[in-house]
Amino acid sequence: MSVTFAQGFSAAGVAAGISAVEGKKDLALVVNNGPLDAAAGVLTSNRFCAAPVQWSRAQVADGHIKAVILNSGGANACTGEAGYAQSKATAEKVAELVGAKSEDIAVCSTGLIGELLPLDNVLSGAQAAHDALAATPEAGADASHAIMTTDTKPKTVTLESKAGWRIGGMVKGSGMIAPQLATMLCVITTDAVVTPGQMQAALTNAAEHSFNRIDVDGCMSTNDTVLLLASGASGVEPDKDEFNALVKDACASLARQIIGDGEGASHDIRIAVTGATTEDAALACGRAVAASNLLKCAISGNDPNWGRIVSSLGTVPPEVAPYDPNKVTVDVNGVRICEHGGAGRDRSEVDMTPREVHIDIDLNAGDAEATVWTDDLTHEYVHINADYES
């Protein structure tokens, strides 16, 4: 059901002729029908952020968004003033259609960097999407398909609280995934009665523990955008802790689905670091291991090469993560192949046939922990990115 699971939202996904793939749905529209139009956002920190990111960051700052238009088939990044003018014109068109101000419209794009969008197609697509708006599961599904690029499947989430208010969401993302968001467009909707401030706090924390802890290929995007919209249509003011928990659960589910659809991946790799002095120390160690292309290639070949794990751990400065290498242990899929910084059980004992590979690292230096997810790198990853046309 995606973004239409929460009350007060309608959506559509249409083929606007933006994508290089003929006939593909490539433009989505999500409209908040109220009574509230509260919003929060987390966007890329890439200094080459795309025109739609520049536009949307400015508009979500006041905590109010009425509608979001999203396109695949072109990133509209590194396109200068002309690209920004396209985002502005797109927002103005949607504002006209939904009876709002352009300042209350967010714009999101994904695809090839460095090229302007076919603006006439975007604007006519906005009209077509508006005409197709519906609050049905099918409309939500169409929207989730329209934002896909190299994704092999749509990624959605639906959650319902004990008090009856709901969360729905969709995300796209498959490659160019690194800690600090991913090549992702994400819209999460809720019909809870919440304030923009409460939403921003919940989303920032949720993104930090989900989208900021996945890594497919170590590449940060120019277009990452995560938006949380609240309609208030349930009439229920949620318990703060429950709201924070469900937003976090929604983001965690969507982030995990990104990893599960990593470009060409044959293994999803969970790296859990325990026994650290602080959570930041554990996270730094997890990210260092997740960033190892040597390890990812080894896992692709079903080789639990623990030497590549500890060598990556060793790159983390002691002032960031203090630990004694002679006390570190590493388990892969439940087999301790590294004991006290040296060889443990033979790595041939590790069963590498499951899709999920669990790497458990104990630094034996404290009580803090953190978990990072990544993928292996396969021949298919090279083929996808060598031929990428969005």
mmCIF file of C-alpha atoms in Angstrom:
data_model
loop_
_atom_site.group_PDB
_atom_site.id
_atom_site.type_symbol
_atom_site.label_atom_id
_atom_site.label_comp_id
_atom_site.label_asym_id
_atom_site.label_seq_id
_atom_site.Cartn_x
_atom_site.Cartn_y
_atom_site.Cartn_z
ATOM 1 C CA MET A 1 0.000 0.000 0.000
ATOM 2 C CA SER A 2 2.989 2.274 0.414
ATOM 3 C CA VAL A 3 2.322 5.967 1.094
ATOM 4 C CA THR A 4 -1.463 5.592 0.839
ATOM 5 C CA PHE A 5 -1.673 3.319 3.893
ATOM 6 C CA ALA A 6 -1.937 6.347 6.195
ATOM 7 C CA GLN A 7 -5.232 8.233 6.013
ATOM 8 C CA GLY A 8 -5.257 11.605 4.300
ATOM 9 C CA PHE A 9 -2.883 10.836 1.450
ATOM 10 C CA SER A 10 -3.379 10.211 -2.255
ATOM 11 C CA ALA A 11 -0.750 9.195 -4.771
ATOM 12 C CA ALA A 12 -0.087 8.285 -8.379
ATOM 13 C CA GLY A 13 2.672 6.947 -10.587
ATOM 14 C CA VAL A 14 2.719 7.520 -14.347
ATOM 15 C CA ALA A 15 4.919 7.127 -17.420
ATOM 16 C CA ALA A 16 5.932 10.658 -18.404
ATOM 17 C CA GLY A 17 8.676 9.884 -20.926
ATOM 18 C CA ILE A 18 11.520 10.981 -18.639
ATOM 19 C CA SER A 19 13.278 7.628 -18.304
ATOM 20 C CA ALA A 20 15.429 6.107 -21.026
ATOM 21 C CA VAL A 21 13.398 2.925 -20.536
ATOM 22 C CA GLU A 22 10.441 3.275 -22.873
ATOM 23 C CA GLY A 23 7.066 3.009 -21.167
ATOM 24 C CA LYS A 24 8.467 2.888 -17.646
ATOM 25 C CA LYS A 25 6.550 4.668 -14.880
ATOM 26 C CA ASP A 26 8.919 7.504 -14.029
ATOM 27 C CA LEU A 27 6.962 10.204 -12.220
ATOM 28 C CA ALA A 28 5.203 9.955 -8.866
ATOM 29 C CA LEU A 29 3.028 12.407 -6.996
ATOM 30 C CA VAL A 30 2.107 12.217 -3.302
ATOM 31 C CA VAL A 31 -0.454 14.701 -1.940
ATOM 32 C CA ASN A 32 -1.256 15.382 1.702
ATOM 33 C CA ASN A 33 -4.994 16.056 1.920
ATOM 34 C CA GLY A 34 -4.817 17.153 5.544
ATOM 35 C CA PRO A 35 -6.133 18.459 7.785
ATOM 36 C CA LEU A 36 -2.460 18.966 8.746
ATOM 37 C CA ASP A 37 0.452 19.535 6.376
ATOM 38 C CA ALA A 38 3.311 18.992 8.835
ATOM 39 C CA ALA A 39 6.628 17.791 7.434
ATOM 40 C CA ALA A 40 10.234 16.970 8.269
ATOM 41 C CA GLY A 41 13.210 16.108 6.104
ATOM 42 C CA VAL A 42 16.716 14.682 6.035
ATOM 43 C CA LEU A 43 18.676 15.384 2.860
ATOM 44 C CA THR A 44 22.109 14.641 1.431
ATOM 45 C CA SER A 45 25.192 16.384 2.801
ATOM 46 C CA ASN A 46 26.948 16.065 -0.573
ATOM 47 C CA ARG A 47 28.340 19.476 -1.539
ATOM 48 C CA PHE A 48 27.247 18.870 -5.144
ATOM 49 C CA CYS A 49 23.642 18.453 -4.016
ATOM 50 C CA ALA A 50 21.142 18.457 -6.863
ATOM 51 C CA ALA A 51 18.759 21.277 -7.745
ATOM 52 C CA PRO A 52 15.706 19.469 -6.321
ATOM 53 C CA VAL A 53 17.579 18.946 -3.043
ATOM 54 C CA GLN A 54 18.372 22.656 -2.873
ATOM 55 C CA TRP A 55 14.727 23.461 -3.540
ATOM 56 C CA SER A 56 13.230 20.928 -1.138
ATOM 57 C CA ARG A 57 15.652 21.692 1.689
ATOM 58 C CA ALA A 58 14.503 25.300 1.628
ATOM 59 C CA GLN A 59 10.809 24.433 1.496
ATOM 60 C CA VAL A 60 10.739 21.792 4.245
ATOM 61 C CA ALA A 61 12.612 24.084 6.632
ATOM 62 C CA ASP A 62 9.379 25.659 7.923
ATOM 63 C CA GLY A 63 7.872 22.231 8.682
ATOM 64 C CA HIS A 64 5.096 22.325 6.076
ATOM 65 C CA ILE A 65 4.769 20.384 2.800
ATOM 66 C CA LYS A 66 1.518 19.844 0.889
ATOM 67 C CA ALA A 67 2.762 17.580 -1.918
ATOM 68 C CA VAL A 68 5.868 15.855 -3.250
ATOM 69 C CA ILE A 69 6.636 15.212 -6.903
ATOM 70 C CA LEU A 70 9.343 12.668 -7.658
ATOM 71 C CA ASN A 71 10.892 11.564 -10.930
ATOM 72 C CA SER A 72 13.273 8.839 -11.986
ATOM 73 C CA GLY A 73 15.162 9.027 -15.259
ATOM 74 C CA GLY A 74 17.266 12.086 -14.442
ATOM 75 C CA ALA A 75 18.924 13.524 -11.329
ATOM 76 C CA ASN A 76 18.927 17.201 -12.355
ATOM 77 C CA ALA A 77 22.247 17.461 -10.492
ATOM 78 C CA CYS A 78 25.178 19.656 -11.503
ATOM 79 C CA THR A 79 22.880 21.560 -13.853
ATOM 80 C CA GLY A 80 23.369 25.049 -12.410
ATOM 81 C CA GLU A 81 20.768 27.799 -12.495
ATOM 82 C CA ALA A 82 18.864 26.120 -15.306
ATOM 83 C CA GLY A 83 18.399 23.001 -13.203
ATOM 84 C CA TYR A 84 17.166 24.984 -10.223
ATOM 85 C CA ALA A 85 14.730 26.811 -12.497
ATOM 86 C CA GLN A 86 13.380 23.402 -13.592
ATOM 87 C CA SER A 87 12.760 22.361 -9.980
ATOM 88 C CA LYS A 88 11.036 25.670 -9.285
ATOM 89 C CA ALA A 89 8.860 25.375 -12.393
ATOM 90 C CA THR A 90 7.920 21.826 -11.409
ATOM 91 C CA ALA A 91 6.912 22.956 -7.927
ATOM 92 C CA GLU A 92 4.866 25.815 -9.372
ATOM 93 C CA LYS A 93 3.014 23.404 -11.669
ATOM 94 C CA VAL A 94 2.170 21.026 -8.814
ATOM 95 C CA ALA A 95 1.142 23.943 -6.597
ATOM 96 C CA GLU A 96 -1.275 25.090 -9.266
ATOM 97 C CA LEU A 97 -2.730 21.599 -9.552
ATOM 98 C CA VAL A 98 -3.240 20.997 -5.818
ATOM 99 C CA GLY A 99 -4.189 24.554 -4.856
ATOM 100 C CA ALA A 100 -1.133 25.356 -2.766
ATOM 101 C CA LYS A 101 1.862 27.664 -2.776
ATOM 102 C CA SER A 102 5.013 26.518 -4.563
ATOM 103 C CA GLU A 103 6.836 26.894 -1.238
ATOM 104 C CA ASP A 104 4.736 23.990 0.058
ATOM 105 C CA ILE A 105 5.832 21.579 -2.694
ATOM 106 C CA ALA A 106 8.873 19.317 -2.444
ATOM 107 C CA VAL A 107 10.658 18.123 -5.579
ATOM 108 C CA CYS A 108 12.780 14.949 -5.816
ATOM 109 C CA SER A 109 14.756 13.537 -8.739
ATOM 110 C CA THR A 110 16.963 10.500 -9.316
ATOM 111 C CA GLY A 111 18.948 9.243 -12.287
ATOM 112 C CA LEU A 112 21.902 10.325 -14.381
ATOM 113 C CA ILE A 113 23.909 13.315 -13.099
ATOM 114 C CA GLY A 114 24.777 16.299 -15.285
ATOM 115 C CA GLU A 115 21.780 16.522 -17.600
ATOM 116 C CA LEU A 116 18.682 18.689 -17.515
ATOM 117 C CA LEU A 117 15.304 17.020 -17.394
ATOM 118 C CA PRO A 118 12.861 17.068 -20.331
ATOM 119 C CA LEU A 119 10.801 19.723 -18.561
ATOM 120 C CA ASP A 120 7.788 19.531 -20.879
ATOM 121 C CA ASN A 121 7.505 15.823 -20.077
ATOM 122 C CA VAL A 122 7.822 16.517 -16.353
ATOM 123 C CA LEU A 123 5.074 19.135 -16.419
ATOM 124 C CA SER A 124 2.698 17.084 -18.551
ATOM 125 C CA GLY A 125 3.482 14.114 -16.319
ATOM 126 C CA ALA A 126 2.543 16.168 -13.278
ATOM 127 C CA GLN A 127 -0.828 16.844 -14.856
ATOM 128 C CA ALA A 128 -1.301 13.148 -15.672
ATOM 129 C CA ALA A 129 -0.316 12.139 -12.144
ATOM 130 C CA HIS A 130 -2.720 14.659 -10.657
ATOM 131 C CA ASP A 131 -5.519 13.292 -12.815
ATOM 132 C CA ALA A 132 -4.706 9.768 -11.595
ATOM 133 C CA LEU A 133 -4.476 10.595 -7.877
ATOM 134 C CA ALA A 134 -6.160 8.071 -5.599
ATOM 135 C CA ALA A 135 -5.954 6.891 -2.008
ATOM 136 C CA THR A 136 -5.914 3.228 -3.038
ATOM 137 C CA PRO A 137 -3.272 0.551 -2.516
ATOM 138 C CA GLU A 138 -2.832 0.410 -6.289
ATOM 139 C CA ALA A 139 -2.051 4.131 -6.471
ATOM 140 C CA GLY A 140 0.535 3.775 -3.719
ATOM 141 C CA ALA A 141 2.090 0.832 -5.565
ATOM 142 C CA ASP A 142 2.245 2.837 -8.807
ATOM 143 C CA ALA A 143 4.091 5.628 -7.002
ATOM 144 C CA SER A 144 6.624 3.207 -5.518
ATOM 145 C CA HIS A 145 7.335 1.764 -8.986
ATOM 146 C CA ALA A 146 7.738 5.197 -10.572
ATOM 147 C CA ILE A 147 10.708 6.174 -8.396
ATOM 148 C CA MET A 148 12.764 3.048 -9.210
ATOM 149 C CA THR A 149 15.968 3.209 -11.276
ATOM 150 C CA THR A 150 18.269 0.167 -11.018
ATOM 151 C CA ASP A 151 16.006 -1.228 -8.289
ATOM 152 C CA THR A 152 14.664 -4.671 -9.107
ATOM 153 C CA LYS A 153 11.579 -4.277 -6.907
ATOM 154 C CA PRO A 154 9.620 -1.580 -5.080
ATOM 155 C CA LYS A 155 10.383 -1.074 -1.400
ATOM 156 C CA THR A 156 7.523 -0.154 0.897
ATOM 157 C CA VAL A 157 6.483 -0.317 4.535
ATOM 158 C CA THR A 158 3.179 -0.171 6.432
ATOM 159 C CA LEU A 159 2.838 0.007 10.218
ATOM 160 C CA GLU A 160 -0.123 0.575 12.509
ATOM 161 C CA SER A 161 0.049 1.689 16.136
ATOM 162 C CA LYS A 162 -1.959 0.271 19.004
ATOM 163 C CA ALA A 163 -3.898 3.555 19.063
ATOM 164 C CA GLY A 164 -4.895 3.150 15.410
ATOM 165 C CA TRP A 165 -2.757 5.764 13.674
ATOM 166 C CA ARG A 166 -0.682 4.574 10.729
ATOM 167 C CA ILE A 167 2.626 4.962 8.928
ATOM 168 C CA GLY A 168 3.192 4.157 5.255
ATOM 169 C CA GLY A 169 6.322 4.630 3.204
ATOM 170 C CA MET A 170 8.254 3.996 0.021
ATOM 171 C CA VAL A 171 11.916 4.239 -0.906
ATOM 172 C CA LYS A 172 14.111 3.707 -3.938
ATOM 173 C CA GLY A 173 17.754 2.768 -3.676
ATOM 174 C CA SER A 174 19.982 -0.009 -4.974
ATOM 175 C CA GLY A 175 23.464 1.355 -5.717
ATOM 176 C CA MET A 176 25.559 4.416 -4.855
ATOM 177 C CA ILE A 177 24.799 3.569 -1.241
ATOM 178 C CA ALA A 178 27.091 4.781 1.541
ATOM 179 C CA PRO A 179 26.900 5.773 5.179
ATOM 180 C CA GLN A 180 25.160 9.153 5.358
ATOM 181 C CA LEU A 181 21.999 8.237 3.467
ATOM 182 C CA ALA A 182 22.032 6.430 0.146
ATOM 183 C CA THR A 183 21.078 7.052 -3.487
ATOM 184 C CA MET A 184 17.570 7.176 -2.241
ATOM 185 C CA LEU A 185 14.294 8.980 -2.470
ATOM 186 C CA CYS A 186 12.036 8.219 0.456
ATOM 187 C CA VAL A 187 8.579 9.439 1.396
ATOM 188 C CA ILE A 188 7.044 8.351 4.691
ATOM 189 C CA THR A 189 3.479 9.317 5.559
ATOM 190 C CA THR A 190 1.549 9.262 8.823
ATOM 191 C CA ASP A 191 -1.974 10.196 9.817
ATOM 192 C CA ALA A 192 -0.946 10.917 13.422
ATOM 193 C CA VAL A 193 -1.463 14.375 14.909
ATOM 194 C CA VAL A 194 2.131 15.507 15.398
ATOM 195 C CA THR A 195 4.112 18.743 15.234
ATOM 196 C CA PRO A 196 6.907 19.426 12.746
ATOM 197 C CA GLY A 197 9.397 19.631 15.601
ATOM 198 C CA GLN A 198 8.413 16.231 16.936
ATOM 199 C CA MET A 199 8.596 14.794 13.428
ATOM 200 C CA GLN A 200 12.046 16.241 12.731
ATOM 201 C CA ALA A 201 13.473 14.841 15.947
ATOM 202 C CA ALA A 202 12.003 11.412 15.240
ATOM 203 C CA LEU A 203 13.164 11.352 11.611
ATOM 204 C CA THR A 204 16.682 12.577 12.341
ATOM 205 C CA ASN A 205 17.183 9.877 14.950
ATOM 206 C CA ALA A 206 15.586 7.201 12.771
ATOM 207 C CA ALA A 207 17.741 8.069 9.751
ATOM 208 C CA GLU A 208 20.889 8.017 11.876
ATOM 209 C CA HIS A 209 20.154 4.445 12.972
ATOM 210 C CA SER A 210 19.018 3.143 9.576
ATOM 211 C CA PHE A 211 19.833 4.951 6.325
ATOM 212 C CA ASN A 212 23.113 6.217 7.784
ATOM 213 C CA ARG A 213 24.180 2.668 8.639
ATOM 214 C CA ILE A 214 23.992 0.973 5.255
ATOM 215 C CA ASP A 215 26.759 0.780 2.665
ATOM 216 C CA VAL A 216 26.667 -0.995 -0.692
ATOM 217 C CA ASP A 217 29.575 0.636 -2.494
ATOM 218 C CA GLY A 218 30.840 3.572 -0.414
ATOM 219 C CA CYS A 219 29.492 6.203 -2.816
ATOM 220 C CA MET A 220 27.449 9.170 -1.566
ATOM 221 C CA SER A 221 24.704 10.516 -3.800
ATOM 222 C CA THR A 222 23.858 14.072 -4.794
ATOM 223 C CA ASN A 223 20.083 13.572 -4.537
ATOM 224 C CA ASP A 224 19.257 11.736 -1.297
ATOM 225 C CA THR A 225 15.986 12.947 0.182
ATOM 226 C CA VAL A 226 13.947 11.508 3.052
ATOM 227 C CA LEU A 227 10.636 13.228 3.803
ATOM 228 C CA LEU A 228 8.145 12.542 6.588
ATOM 229 C CA LEU A 229 4.650 13.966 6.068
ATOM 230 C CA ALA A 230 1.781 14.086 8.582
ATOM 231 C CA SER A 231 -1.867 14.577 7.669
ATOM 232 C CA GLY A 232 -3.397 14.315 11.151
ATOM 233 C CA ALA A 233 -6.338 12.520 9.534
ATOM 234 C CA SER A 234 -6.568 9.869 12.259
ATOM 235 C CA GLY A 235 -7.294 12.522 14.840
ATOM 236 C CA VAL A 236 -4.997 10.690 17.260
ATOM 237 C CA GLU A 237 -2.166 12.437 19.071
ATOM 238 C CA PRO A 238 0.361 9.623 19.593
ATOM 239 C CA ASP A 239 2.486 8.739 22.559
ATOM 240 C CA LYS A 240 5.850 10.366 21.831
ATOM 241 C CA ASP A 241 7.908 7.252 22.496
ATOM 242 C CA GLU A 242 5.633 5.089 20.364
ATOM 243 C CA PHE A 243 5.755 7.603 17.514
ATOM 244 C CA ASN A 244 9.555 7.735 17.644
ATOM 245 C CA ALA A 245 9.725 3.928 17.726
ATOM 246 C CA LEU A 246 7.421 3.420 14.722
ATOM 247 C CA VAL A 247 9.217 6.024 12.619
ATOM 248 C CA LYS A 248 12.483 4.281 13.503
ATOM 249 C CA ASP A 249 10.993 0.890 12.609
ATOM 250 C CA ALA A 250 9.747 2.223 9.266
ATOM 251 C CA CYS A 251 13.165 3.620 8.351
ATOM 252 C CA ALA A 252 14.914 0.441 9.492
ATOM 253 C CA SER A 253 12.637 -1.673 7.297
ATOM 254 C CA LEU A 254 13.175 0.507 4.236
ATOM 255 C CA ALA A 255 16.953 0.653 4.772
ATOM 256 C CA ARG A 256 17.119 -3.116 5.110
ATOM 257 C CA GLN A 257 15.159 -3.464 1.852
ATOM 258 C CA ILE A 258 17.731 -1.262 0.093
ATOM 259 C CA ILE A 259 20.481 -3.640 1.194
ATOM 260 C CA GLY A 260 18.375 -6.603 0.087
ATOM 261 C CA ASP A 261 18.216 -5.093 -3.407
ATOM 262 C CA GLY A 262 21.841 -3.959 -3.705
ATOM 263 C CA GLU A 263 22.973 -3.804 -7.316
ATOM 264 C CA GLY A 264 23.947 -7.325 -8.346
ATOM 265 C CA ALA A 265 24.384 -8.449 -4.733
ATOM 266 C CA SER A 266 24.311 -12.119 -3.778
ATOM 267 C CA HIS A 267 24.813 -11.617 -0.020
ATOM 268 C CA ASP A 268 23.480 -9.144 2.533
ATOM 269 C CA ILE A 269 26.113 -8.616 5.220
ATOM 270 C CA ARG A 270 25.279 -7.613 8.786
ATOM 271 C CA ILE A 271 28.277 -6.309 10.712
ATOM 272 C CA ALA A 272 27.639 -6.153 14.464
ATOM 273 C CA VAL A 273 30.363 -4.603 16.605
ATOM 274 C CA THR A 274 30.156 -5.127 20.350
ATOM 275 C CA GLY A 275 32.496 -4.504 23.272
ATOM 276 C CA ALA A 276 33.347 -0.964 22.196
ATOM 277 C CA THR A 277 34.064 1.951 24.519
ATOM 278 C CA THR A 278 31.341 4.099 22.889
ATOM 279 C CA GLU A 279 28.647 3.720 20.244
ATOM 280 C CA ASP A 280 30.629 6.063 17.975
ATOM 281 C CA ALA A 281 33.649 3.795 18.331
ATOM 282 C CA ALA A 282 31.584 0.726 17.462
ATOM 283 C CA LEU A 283 30.066 2.534 14.481
ATOM 284 C CA ALA A 284 33.468 3.641 13.186
ATOM 285 C CA CYS A 285 34.705 0.049 13.307
ATOM 286 C CA GLY A 286 31.581 -1.289 11.618
ATOM 287 C CA ARG A 287 31.813 1.270 8.856
ATOM 288 C CA ALA A 288 35.500 0.533 8.280
ATOM 289 C CA VAL A 289 34.702 -3.135 7.718
ATOM 290 C CA ALA A 290 31.659 -2.344 5.569
ATOM 291 C CA ALA A 291 33.799 -0.116 3.346
ATOM 292 C CA SER A 292 36.226 -2.900 2.428
ATOM 293 C CA ASN A 293 35.811 -3.809 -1.228
ATOM 294 C CA LEU A 294 38.276 -6.661 -0.693
ATOM 295 C CA LEU A 295 35.972 -8.162 1.927
ATOM 296 C CA LYS A 296 32.893 -7.651 -0.246
ATOM 297 C CA CYS A 297 34.555 -9.477 -3.130
ATOM 298 C CA ALA A 298 35.622 -12.290 -0.801
ATOM 299 C CA ILE A 299 32.069 -12.700 0.477
ATOM 300 C CA SER A 300 30.851 -12.758 -3.130
ATOM 301 C CA GLY A 301 33.139 -15.747 -3.612
ATOM 302 C CA ASN A 302 31.782 -17.375 -0.424
ATOM 303 C CA ASP A 303 35.105 -16.817 1.335
ATOM 304 C CA PRO A 304 34.791 -15.633 4.983
ATOM 305 C CA ASN A 305 38.245 -14.057 4.880
ATOM 306 C CA TRP A 306 38.705 -12.811 8.446
ATOM 307 C CA GLY A 307 42.052 -11.233 7.570
ATOM 308 C CA ARG A 308 40.219 -8.652 5.492
ATOM 309 C CA ILE A 309 37.936 -7.938 8.450
ATOM 310 C CA VAL A 310 40.665 -7.301 11.004
ATOM 311 C CA SER A 311 42.842 -5.376 8.557
ATOM 312 C CA SER A 312 39.929 -2.975 8.024
ATOM 313 C CA LEU A 313 39.379 -2.745 11.776
ATOM 314 C CA GLY A 314 43.009 -1.772 12.107
ATOM 315 C CA THR A 315 42.515 1.368 10.049
ATOM 316 C CA VAL A 316 40.362 2.964 12.757
ATOM 317 C CA PRO A 317 42.614 5.293 14.813
ATOM 318 C CA PRO A 318 43.005 4.362 18.506
ATOM 319 C CA GLU A 319 41.732 7.766 19.587
ATOM 320 C CA VAL A 320 38.474 6.990 17.738
ATOM 321 C CA ALA A 321 38.100 3.380 18.894
ATOM 322 C CA PRO A 322 40.483 2.249 21.632
ATOM 323 C CA TYR A 323 40.883 -1.542 21.814
ATOM 324 C CA ASP A 324 43.609 -4.160 22.100
ATOM 325 C CA PRO A 325 43.965 -6.113 18.827
ATOM 326 C CA ASN A 326 45.061 -9.149 20.845
ATOM 327 C CA LYS A 327 41.624 -9.285 22.505
ATOM 328 C CA VAL A 328 39.453 -8.998 19.386
ATOM 329 C CA THR A 329 37.279 -11.916 18.281
ATOM 330 C CA VAL A 330 35.414 -12.349 14.984
ATOM 331 C CA ASP A 331 32.573 -14.765 14.282
ATOM 332 C CA VAL A 332 31.124 -15.315 10.808
ATOM 333 C CA ASN A 333 27.757 -17.038 10.696
ATOM 334 C CA GLY A 334 28.307 -18.307 14.219
ATOM 335 C CA VAL A 335 31.816 -19.697 13.695
ATOM 336 C CA ARG A 336 34.670 -18.030 15.620
ATOM 337 C CA ILE A 337 37.310 -17.791 12.919
ATOM 338 C CA CYS A 338 39.384 -15.142 14.712
ATOM 339 C CA GLU A 339 40.290 -15.602 18.391
ATOM 340 C CA HIS A 340 42.288 -13.007 20.341
ATOM 341 C CA GLY A 341 43.467 -11.295 17.157
ATOM 342 C CA GLY A 342 44.689 -14.526 15.555
ATOM 343 C CA ALA A 343 43.381 -17.607 13.792
ATOM 344 C CA GLY A 344 40.433 -19.391 15.358
ATOM 345 C CA ARG A 345 38.445 -22.229 13.829
ATOM 346 C CA ASP A 346 39.121 -23.019 10.189
ATOM 347 C CA ARG A 347 37.116 -20.749 7.933
ATOM 348 C CA SER A 348 36.068 -23.752 5.846
ATOM 349 C CA GLU A 349 33.644 -24.524 8.696
ATOM 350 C CA VAL A 350 31.575 -21.411 7.898
ATOM 351 C CA ASP A 351 28.368 -22.027 5.938
ATOM 352 C CA MET A 352 28.224 -19.260 3.334
ATOM 353 C CA THR A 353 25.147 -20.501 1.468
ATOM 354 C CA PRO A 354 22.569 -18.239 3.206
ATOM 355 C CA ARG A 355 21.769 -14.867 1.622
ATOM 356 C CA GLU A 356 22.528 -13.186 4.945
ATOM 357 C CA VAL A 357 26.078 -13.215 6.271
ATOM 358 C CA HIS A 358 26.482 -12.260 9.928
ATOM 359 C CA ILE A 359 29.842 -10.849 11.000
ATOM 360 C CA ASP A 360 30.074 -10.413 14.772
ATOM 361 C CA ILE A 361 33.081 -8.482 16.070
ATOM 362 C CA ASP A 362 33.803 -8.214 19.791
ATOM 363 C CA LEU A 363 36.431 -5.599 20.650
ATOM 364 C CA ASN A 364 36.374 -6.605 24.330
ATOM 365 C CA ALA A 365 36.993 -2.997 25.327
ATOM 366 C CA GLY A 366 33.642 -1.808 26.714
ATOM 367 C CA ASP A 367 29.872 -2.221 26.643
ATOM 368 C CA ALA A 368 28.817 -0.170 23.575
ATOM 369 C CA GLU A 369 27.692 -1.623 20.244
ATOM 370 C CA ALA A 370 26.496 -0.719 16.756
ATOM 371 C CA THR A 371 25.308 -2.533 13.638
ATOM 372 C CA VAL A 372 25.975 -1.708 9.972
ATOM 373 C CA TRP A 373 24.600 -3.463 6.877
ATOM 374 C CA THR A 374 26.338 -3.845 3.525
ATOM 375 C CA ASP A 375 26.358 -6.094 0.431
ATOM 376 C CA ASP A 376 28.928 -8.078 -1.461
ATOM 377 C CA LEU A 377 30.247 -6.866 -4.818
ATOM 378 C CA THR A 378 29.689 -9.117 -7.827
ATOM 379 C CA HIS A 379 30.346 -9.116 -11.566
ATOM 380 C CA GLU A 380 26.746 -7.971 -12.041
ATOM 381 C CA TYR A 381 27.464 -4.762 -10.086
ATOM 382 C CA VAL A 382 30.108 -3.863 -12.679
ATOM 383 C CA HIS A 383 27.762 -4.595 -15.578
ATOM 384 C CA ILE A 384 24.939 -2.493 -14.107
ATOM 385 C CA ASN A 385 27.136 0.539 -13.527
ATOM 386 C CA ALA A 386 29.051 0.242 -16.781
ATOM 387 C CA ASP A 387 25.776 0.452 -18.728
ATOM 388 C CA TYR A 388 23.854 2.882 -16.483
ATOM 389 C CA GLU A 389 21.512 5.198 -18.368
ATOM 390 C CA SER A 390 18.826 5.710 -15.621
#
